[in-house]
Amino acid sequence: GQQLNQSPQSMFIQEGEDVSMNCTSSSIFNTWLWYKQEPGEGPVLLIALYKAGELTSNGRLTAQFGITRKDSFLNISASIPSDVGIYFCAGTISNAGGTSYGKLTFGQGTILTVHP
Amino acid sequence: DTEVTQTPKHLVMGMTNKKSLKCEQHMGHRAMYWYKQKAKKPPELMFVYSYEKLSINESVPSRFSPECPNSSLLNLHLHALQPEDSALYLCASSQVPHQLGNQPQHFGDGTRLSIL
């Protein structure tokens, strides 16, 4: 199946540091989504991106839809302990046919640990 | 607070039991999804309902039986499950996807299922 390469797999950082993670694919995407999942909860949508080149912020979070439509990054500035969790990129592939154009392809996740 | 509500939060069942997972959303979404998620892995799509009709079955074993009684409710009926079926089962909803654009999926907090 289609794959999204998400990196890094895990990050251990100090409170206050900035964080950057990204997803790349060989396929062209028409939507990029970034989710955060904490233990015992479902994934929570952080940012949704719909156009190539789009740069969107949500508080300390910034994400961009790559110009080639094959990649996206998420930055977190001035990290705090509550940023801990697993961050997933996800997207919908533009040439998916039939009923498949709504299917989300997920990255493998980035596990973020923030030390106070 | 999630706008997609799943019950129960935890379920322990034997391999011969029959149980059901329930999901409810009141966001007016007409697409609903079941996912299976193992620890620290991304969600894996199982079923998609669009306008209360099953549109995608990702080759899920017949011991999992979905049902969409109306536009707000989604059930997953379980029977004769195996220990490897132990996982977090997530429900999600969204506007119905279309080729020109996709609204993001919103997830519930899941049901933690343990098969003895």
PDB file of C-alpha atoms in Angstrom:
ATOM      1  CA  GLY A   1       0.000   0.000   0.000  1.00  0.00           C
ATOM      2  CA  GLN A   2       0.898   3.654  -0.050  1.00  0.00           C
ATOM      3  CA  GLN A   3       3.449   4.754   2.505  1.00  0.00           C
ATOM      4  CA  LEU A   4       4.263   7.927   4.321  1.00  0.00           C
ATOM      5  CA  ASN A   5       7.766   8.193   5.704  1.00  0.00           C
ATOM      6  CA  GLN A   6       7.617  10.131   8.950  1.00  0.00           C
ATOM      7  CA  SER A   7      10.729  11.223  10.791  1.00  0.00           C
ATOM      8  CA  PRO A   8      12.110  11.239  13.313  1.00  0.00           C
ATOM      9  CA  GLN A   9      10.594   8.170  14.973  1.00  0.00           C
ATOM     10  CA  SER A  10      11.191   9.686  18.417  1.00  0.00           C
ATOM     11  CA  MET A  11      12.545  12.840  19.984  1.00  0.00           C
ATOM     12  CA  PHE A  12      13.763  13.581  23.499  1.00  0.00           C
ATOM     13  CA  ILE A  13      14.031  17.314  24.089  1.00  0.00           C
ATOM     14  CA  GLN A  14      14.299  19.850  26.878  1.00  0.00           C
ATOM     15  CA  GLU A  15      11.426  22.159  27.702  1.00  0.00           C
ATOM     16  CA  GLY A  16      11.721  25.345  25.705  1.00  0.00           C
ATOM     17  CA  GLU A  17      13.362  23.773  22.669  1.00  0.00           C
ATOM     18  CA  ASP A  18      11.838  23.884  19.208  1.00  0.00           C
ATOM     19  CA  VAL A  19      10.746  20.668  17.486  1.00  0.00           C
ATOM     20  CA  SER A  20      10.543  19.776  13.828  1.00  0.00           C
ATOM     21  CA  MET A  21       9.150  16.642  12.216  1.00  0.00           C
ATOM     22  CA  ASN A  22       8.245  15.808   8.647  1.00  0.00           C
ATOM     23  CA  CYS A  23       6.553  13.372   6.331  1.00  0.00           C
ATOM     24  CA  THR A  24       7.492  12.480   2.784  1.00  0.00           C
ATOM     25  CA  SER A  25       5.993  10.244   0.139  1.00  0.00           C
ATOM     26  CA  SER A  26       6.477   9.211  -3.458  1.00  0.00           C
ATOM     27  CA  SER A  27       2.773   9.913  -4.037  1.00  0.00           C
ATOM     28  CA  ILE A  28       1.088  13.270  -4.546  1.00  0.00           C
ATOM     29  CA  PHE A  29      -1.292  14.287  -1.787  1.00  0.00           C
ATOM     30  CA  ASN A  30      -4.233  16.698  -1.929  1.00  0.00           C
ATOM     31  CA  THR A  31      -4.676  16.984   1.840  1.00  0.00           C
ATOM     32  CA  TRP A  32      -2.203  16.868   4.709  1.00  0.00           C
ATOM     33  CA  LEU A  33      -3.294  16.513   8.311  1.00  0.00           C
ATOM     34  CA  TRP A  34      -1.340  16.529  11.544  1.00  0.00           C
ATOM     35  CA  TYR A  35      -2.731  14.748  14.603  1.00  0.00           C
ATOM     36  CA  LYS A  36      -1.518  14.404  18.193  1.00  0.00           C
ATOM     37  CA  GLN A  37      -2.388  11.395  20.306  1.00  0.00           C
ATOM     38  CA  GLU A  38      -1.955  11.184  24.065  1.00  0.00           C
ATOM     39  CA  PRO A  39      -2.192   7.977  26.117  1.00  0.00           C
ATOM     40  CA  GLY A  40      -5.772   6.787  26.550  1.00  0.00           C
ATOM     41  CA  GLU A  41      -7.125   9.183  23.948  1.00  0.00           C
ATOM     42  CA  GLY A  42      -7.848   9.227  20.259  1.00  0.00           C
ATOM     43  CA  PRO A  43      -5.893  11.313  17.742  1.00  0.00           C
ATOM     44  CA  VAL A  44      -6.723  15.008  17.942  1.00  0.00           C
ATOM     45  CA  LEU A  45      -6.517  17.132  14.819  1.00  0.00           C
ATOM     46  CA  LEU A  46      -3.887  19.882  15.128  1.00  0.00           C
ATOM     47  CA  ILE A  47      -3.639  21.362  11.643  1.00  0.00           C
ATOM     48  CA  ALA A  48      -5.218  20.649   8.251  1.00  0.00           C
ATOM     49  CA  LEU A  49      -3.561  21.724   4.981  1.00  0.00           C
ATOM     50  CA  TYR A  50      -5.297  21.782   1.598  1.00  0.00           C
ATOM     51  CA  LYS A  51      -3.078  23.639  -0.898  1.00  0.00           C
ATOM     52  CA  ALA A  52       0.495  23.195  -2.081  1.00  0.00           C
ATOM     53  CA  GLY A  53       2.710  25.745  -0.363  1.00  0.00           C
ATOM     54  CA  GLU A  54       0.138  26.474   2.332  1.00  0.00           C
ATOM     55  CA  LEU A  55       1.672  27.495   5.654  1.00  0.00           C
ATOM     56  CA  THR A  56      -0.662  27.375   8.661  1.00  0.00           C
ATOM     57  CA  SER A  57      -0.152  28.138  12.330  1.00  0.00           C
ATOM     58  CA  ASN A  58      -2.082  27.058  15.393  1.00  0.00           C
ATOM     59  CA  GLY A  59      -0.564  28.700  18.462  1.00  0.00           C
ATOM     60  CA  ARG A  60       2.981  27.368  18.818  1.00  0.00           C
ATOM     61  CA  LEU A  61       2.438  24.910  15.972  1.00  0.00           C
ATOM     62  CA  THR A  62       3.253  25.622  12.346  1.00  0.00           C
ATOM     63  CA  ALA A  63       2.783  23.221   9.444  1.00  0.00           C
ATOM     64  CA  GLN A  64       3.371  23.477   5.721  1.00  0.00           C
ATOM     65  CA  PHE A  65       2.061  21.627   2.680  1.00  0.00           C
ATOM     66  CA  GLY A  66       5.100  21.061   0.462  1.00  0.00           C
ATOM     67  CA  ILE A  67       5.274  22.654  -2.974  1.00  0.00           C
ATOM     68  CA  THR A  68       5.741  19.263  -4.639  1.00  0.00           C
ATOM     69  CA  ARG A  69       2.632  17.993  -2.748  1.00  0.00           C
ATOM     70  CA  LYS A  70       4.707  15.018  -1.616  1.00  0.00           C
ATOM     71  CA  ASP A  71       5.745  16.261   1.799  1.00  0.00           C
ATOM     72  CA  SER A  72       4.753  18.232   4.873  1.00  0.00           C
ATOM     73  CA  PHE A  73       6.433  19.395   8.051  1.00  0.00           C
ATOM     74  CA  LEU A  74       5.249  20.314  11.536  1.00  0.00           C
ATOM     75  CA  ASN A  75       7.175  22.639  13.828  1.00  0.00           C
ATOM     76  CA  ILE A  76       6.513  23.177  17.526  1.00  0.00           C
ATOM     77  CA  SER A  77       8.129  26.215  19.073  1.00  0.00           C
ATOM     78  CA  ALA A  78       9.129  26.610  22.732  1.00  0.00           C
ATOM     79  CA  SER A  79       8.026  23.114  23.738  1.00  0.00           C
ATOM     80  CA  ILE A  80       6.295  22.516  27.070  1.00  0.00           C
ATOM     81  CA  PRO A  81       5.738  19.266  29.002  1.00  0.00           C
ATOM     82  CA  SER A  82       2.139  18.937  27.784  1.00  0.00           C
ATOM     83  CA  ASP A  83       3.420  18.630  24.202  1.00  0.00           C
ATOM     84  CA  VAL A  84       4.316  15.031  25.053  1.00  0.00           C
ATOM     85  CA  GLY A  85       2.559  12.494  22.841  1.00  0.00           C
ATOM     86  CA  ILE A  86       2.664  10.783  19.482  1.00  0.00           C
ATOM     87  CA  TYR A  87       2.343  13.016  16.438  1.00  0.00           C
ATOM     88  CA  PHE A  88       0.965  11.498  13.236  1.00  0.00           C
ATOM     89  CA  CYS A  89       0.945  12.974   9.786  1.00  0.00           C
ATOM     90  CA  ALA A  90      -1.822  11.767   7.508  1.00  0.00           C
ATOM     91  CA  GLY A  91      -2.973  12.594   4.040  1.00  0.00           C
ATOM     92  CA  THR A  92      -5.275  11.740   1.200  1.00  0.00           C
ATOM     93  CA  ILE A  93      -3.714  10.747  -2.105  1.00  0.00           C
ATOM     94  CA  SER A  94      -4.861  12.807  -5.078  1.00  0.00           C
ATOM     95  CA  ASN A  95      -5.084  10.057  -7.668  1.00  0.00           C
ATOM     96  CA  ALA A  96      -6.975   7.588  -5.498  1.00  0.00           C
ATOM     97  CA  GLY A  97     -10.030   6.433  -7.393  1.00  0.00           C
ATOM     98  CA  GLY A  98     -13.540   5.328  -6.600  1.00  0.00           C
ATOM     99  CA  THR A  99     -14.397   5.441  -2.945  1.00  0.00           C
ATOM    100  CA  SER A 100     -10.741   5.507  -1.954  1.00  0.00           C
ATOM    101  CA  TYR A 101     -10.178   9.247  -2.270  1.00  0.00           C
ATOM    102  CA  GLY A 102     -11.242   9.783   1.306  1.00  0.00           C
ATOM    103  CA  LYS A 103      -8.880   7.203   2.739  1.00  0.00           C
ATOM    104  CA  LEU A 104      -6.221   8.526   5.051  1.00  0.00           C
ATOM    105  CA  THR A 105      -2.657   7.299   4.733  1.00  0.00           C
ATOM    106  CA  PHE A 106      -0.834   7.636   8.056  1.00  0.00           C
ATOM    107  CA  GLY A 107       2.816   8.108   8.863  1.00  0.00           C
ATOM    108  CA  GLN A 108       4.330   5.828  11.509  1.00  0.00           C
ATOM    109  CA  GLY A 109       4.312   8.580  14.114  1.00  0.00           C
ATOM    110  CA  THR A 110       6.861  10.651  16.021  1.00  0.00           C
ATOM    111  CA  ILE A 111       7.012   9.998  19.766  1.00  0.00           C
ATOM    112  CA  LEU A 112       7.824  13.259  21.535  1.00  0.00           C
ATOM    113  CA  THR A 113       9.194  13.365  25.079  1.00  0.00           C
ATOM    114  CA  VAL A 114       9.770  16.728  26.742  1.00  0.00           C
ATOM    115  CA  HIS A 115      11.960  16.923  29.841  1.00  0.00           C
ATOM    116  CA  PRO A 116      11.134  19.767  32.252  1.00  0.00           C
TER     117      PRO A 116
ATOM    118  CA  ASP B   1     -13.687  17.088  24.751  1.00  0.00           C
ATOM    119  CA  THR B   2     -14.101  14.911  21.690  1.00  0.00           C
ATOM    120  CA  GLU B   3     -17.235  15.352  19.610  1.00  0.00           C
ATOM    121  CA  VAL B   4     -17.175  11.677  18.691  1.00  0.00           C
ATOM    122  CA  THR B   5     -18.278   9.559  21.635  1.00  0.00           C
ATOM    123  CA  GLN B   6     -17.367   5.906  21.961  1.00  0.00           C
ATOM    124  CA  THR B   7     -18.641   3.363  24.456  1.00  0.00           C
ATOM    125  CA  PRO B   8     -17.510   1.451  26.335  1.00  0.00           C
ATOM    126  CA  LYS B   9     -14.071   2.896  27.066  1.00  0.00           C
ATOM    127  CA  HIS B  10     -12.745  -0.515  28.078  1.00  0.00           C
ATOM    128  CA  LEU B  11     -13.971  -4.006  27.225  1.00  0.00           C
ATOM    129  CA  VAL B  12     -12.641  -7.389  28.269  1.00  0.00           C
ATOM    130  CA  MET B  13     -14.210 -10.381  26.601  1.00  0.00           C
ATOM    131  CA  GLY B  14     -13.634 -14.069  26.061  1.00  0.00           C
ATOM    132  CA  MET B  15     -13.139 -15.576  22.651  1.00  0.00           C
ATOM    133  CA  THR B  16     -16.667 -17.014  22.626  1.00  0.00           C
ATOM    134  CA  ASN B  17     -18.441 -13.825  23.696  1.00  0.00           C
ATOM    135  CA  LYS B  18     -20.525 -11.484  21.566  1.00  0.00           C
ATOM    136  CA  LYS B  19     -20.230  -7.787  22.262  1.00  0.00           C
ATOM    137  CA  SER B  20     -20.734  -4.491  20.474  1.00  0.00           C
ATOM    138  CA  LEU B  21     -18.819  -1.243  20.324  1.00  0.00           C
ATOM    139  CA  LYS B  22     -20.784   1.962  19.855  1.00  0.00           C
ATOM    140  CA  CYS B  23     -19.942   5.317  18.338  1.00  0.00           C
ATOM    141  CA  GLU B  24     -22.015   8.487  18.158  1.00  0.00           C
ATOM    142  CA  GLN B  25     -21.420  11.868  16.550  1.00  0.00           C
ATOM    143  CA  HIS B  26     -23.596  14.945  16.290  1.00  0.00           C
ATOM    144  CA  MET B  27     -21.528  17.019  13.900  1.00  0.00           C
ATOM    145  CA  GLY B  28     -23.792  16.284  10.922  1.00  0.00           C
ATOM    146  CA  HIS B  29     -21.086  14.166   9.306  1.00  0.00           C
ATOM    147  CA  ARG B  30     -22.258  11.582   6.790  1.00  0.00           C
ATOM    148  CA  ALA B  31     -19.056   9.526   6.675  1.00  0.00           C
ATOM    149  CA  MET B  32     -18.037   7.329   9.594  1.00  0.00           C
ATOM    150  CA  TYR B  33     -15.057   5.072  10.050  1.00  0.00           C
ATOM    151  CA  TRP B  34     -13.749   2.212  12.188  1.00  0.00           C
ATOM    152  CA  TYR B  35     -10.032   1.902  12.807  1.00  0.00           C
ATOM    153  CA  LYS B  36      -7.917  -0.593  14.744  1.00  0.00           C
ATOM    154  CA  GLN B  37      -4.814   0.696  16.502  1.00  0.00           C
ATOM    155  CA  LYS B  38      -2.005  -1.231  18.174  1.00  0.00           C
ATOM    156  CA  ALA B  39       0.223   0.448  20.739  1.00  0.00           C
ATOM    157  CA  LYS B  40       2.431   3.206  19.333  1.00  0.00           C
ATOM    158  CA  LYS B  41       1.345   2.397  15.768  1.00  0.00           C
ATOM    159  CA  PRO B  42      -0.836   4.442  13.419  1.00  0.00           C
ATOM    160  CA  PRO B  43      -4.530   3.637  13.110  1.00  0.00           C
ATOM    161  CA  GLU B  44      -5.421   1.000  10.492  1.00  0.00           C
ATOM    162  CA  LEU B  45      -8.638   1.509   8.554  1.00  0.00           C
ATOM    163  CA  MET B  46     -11.224  -1.251   8.867  1.00  0.00           C
ATOM    164  CA  PHE B  47     -14.534   0.085   7.490  1.00  0.00           C
ATOM    165  CA  VAL B  48     -15.971   3.235   5.952  1.00  0.00           C
ATOM    166  CA  TYR B  49     -19.639   4.182   5.840  1.00  0.00           C
ATOM    167  CA  SER B  50     -20.816   6.916   3.513  1.00  0.00           C
ATOM    168  CA  TYR B  51     -24.450   8.065   3.728  1.00  0.00           C
ATOM    169  CA  GLU B  52     -25.115   5.098   6.002  1.00  0.00           C
ATOM    170  CA  LYS B  53     -23.940   2.628   3.350  1.00  0.00           C
ATOM    171  CA  LEU B  54     -20.788   0.513   3.669  1.00  0.00           C
ATOM    172  CA  SER B  55     -18.351   1.880   1.086  1.00  0.00           C
ATOM    173  CA  ILE B  56     -15.039   0.346   2.143  1.00  0.00           C
ATOM    174  CA  ASN B  57     -14.218  -2.951   3.869  1.00  0.00           C
ATOM    175  CA  GLU B  58     -10.472  -3.349   4.183  1.00  0.00           C
ATOM    176  CA  SER B  59     -10.633  -7.154   4.018  1.00  0.00           C
ATOM    177  CA  VAL B  60     -11.605  -7.335   7.675  1.00  0.00           C
ATOM    178  CA  PRO B  61     -12.393 -10.822   9.073  1.00  0.00           C
ATOM    179  CA  SER B  62     -16.096 -11.589   9.356  1.00  0.00           C
ATOM    180  CA  ARG B  63     -15.858 -11.825  13.146  1.00  0.00           C
ATOM    181  CA  PHE B  64     -16.072  -8.011  12.960  1.00  0.00           C
ATOM    182  CA  SER B  65     -19.480  -6.849  11.704  1.00  0.00           C
ATOM    183  CA  PRO B  66     -20.189  -3.129  11.294  1.00  0.00           C
ATOM    184  CA  GLU B  67     -23.587  -1.502  11.317  1.00  0.00           C
ATOM    185  CA  CYS B  68     -24.732   2.064  10.706  1.00  0.00           C
ATOM    186  CA  PRO B  69     -28.319   2.380  12.005  1.00  0.00           C
ATOM    187  CA  ASN B  70     -28.534   6.107  11.201  1.00  0.00           C
ATOM    188  CA  SER B  71     -26.374   9.082  10.307  1.00  0.00           C
ATOM    189  CA  SER B  72     -25.249   9.637  13.907  1.00  0.00           C
ATOM    190  CA  LEU B  73     -24.530   6.102  15.044  1.00  0.00           C
ATOM    191  CA  LEU B  74     -21.990   3.456  14.131  1.00  0.00           C
ATOM    192  CA  ASN B  75     -21.696   0.050  15.748  1.00  0.00           C
ATOM    193  CA  LEU B  76     -19.108  -2.691  15.546  1.00  0.00           C
ATOM    194  CA  HIS B  77     -20.383  -6.135  16.481  1.00  0.00           C
ATOM    195  CA  LEU B  78     -17.786  -8.566  17.743  1.00  0.00           C
ATOM    196  CA  HIS B  79     -18.012 -12.354  17.813  1.00  0.00           C
ATOM    197  CA  ALA B  80     -15.474 -15.130  18.320  1.00  0.00           C
ATOM    198  CA  LEU B  81     -12.519 -12.763  18.469  1.00  0.00           C
ATOM    199  CA  GLN B  82      -8.922 -13.883  18.770  1.00  0.00           C
ATOM    200  CA  PRO B  83      -6.274 -12.662  21.241  1.00  0.00           C
ATOM    201  CA  GLU B  84      -4.529 -10.779  18.407  1.00  0.00           C
ATOM    202  CA  ASP B  85      -7.677  -8.671  18.056  1.00  0.00           C
ATOM    203  CA  SER B  86      -6.813  -6.949  21.330  1.00  0.00           C
ATOM    204  CA  ALA B  87      -6.278  -3.295  20.427  1.00  0.00           C
ATOM    205  CA  LEU B  88      -7.702   0.198  20.636  1.00  0.00           C
ATOM    206  CA  TYR B  89     -10.714   0.536  18.316  1.00  0.00           C
ATOM    207  CA  LEU B  90     -11.244   4.065  17.093  1.00  0.00           C
ATOM    208  CA  CYS B  91     -14.274   5.591  15.480  1.00  0.00           C
ATOM    209  CA  ALA B  92     -14.001   8.695  13.312  1.00  0.00           C
ATOM    210  CA  SER B  93     -16.351  10.875  11.319  1.00  0.00           C
ATOM    211  CA  SER B  94     -16.054  13.476   8.583  1.00  0.00           C
ATOM    212  CA  GLN B  95     -17.920  15.164   5.790  1.00  0.00           C
ATOM    213  CA  VAL B  96     -18.282  12.738   2.901  1.00  0.00           C
ATOM    214  CA  PRO B  97     -14.999  12.815   0.944  1.00  0.00           C
ATOM    215  CA  HIS B  98     -14.943  13.867  -2.695  1.00  0.00           C
ATOM    216  CA  GLN B  99     -12.251  14.140  -5.298  1.00  0.00           C
ATOM    217  CA  LEU B 100     -11.940  17.913  -5.149  1.00  0.00           C
ATOM    218  CA  GLY B 101     -11.303  18.150  -1.470  1.00  0.00           C
ATOM    219  CA  ASN B 102     -11.548  16.385   1.829  1.00  0.00           C
ATOM    220  CA  GLN B 103     -12.537  17.584   5.247  1.00  0.00           C
ATOM    221  CA  PRO B 104     -10.523  16.040   8.073  1.00  0.00           C
ATOM    222  CA  GLN B 105     -11.626  13.075  10.114  1.00  0.00           C
ATOM    223  CA  HIS B 106     -12.405  13.610  13.786  1.00  0.00           C
ATOM    224  CA  PHE B 107     -11.670  10.733  16.128  1.00  0.00           C
ATOM    225  CA  GLY B 108     -13.251   9.465  19.308  1.00  0.00           C
ATOM    226  CA  ASP B 109     -11.166   8.330  22.268  1.00  0.00           C
ATOM    227  CA  GLY B 110     -11.595   4.693  21.371  1.00  0.00           C
ATOM    228  CA  THR B 111     -12.538   1.458  23.086  1.00  0.00           C
ATOM    229  CA  ARG B 112      -9.651  -0.472  24.613  1.00  0.00           C
ATOM    230  CA  LEU B 113     -10.481  -4.106  23.822  1.00  0.00           C
ATOM    231  CA  SER B 114      -8.806  -7.054  25.516  1.00  0.00           C
ATOM    232  CA  ILE B 115      -9.505 -10.623  24.393  1.00  0.00           C
ATOM    233  CA  LEU B 116      -8.837 -13.319  26.960  1.00  0.00           C
TER     234      LEU B 116
END
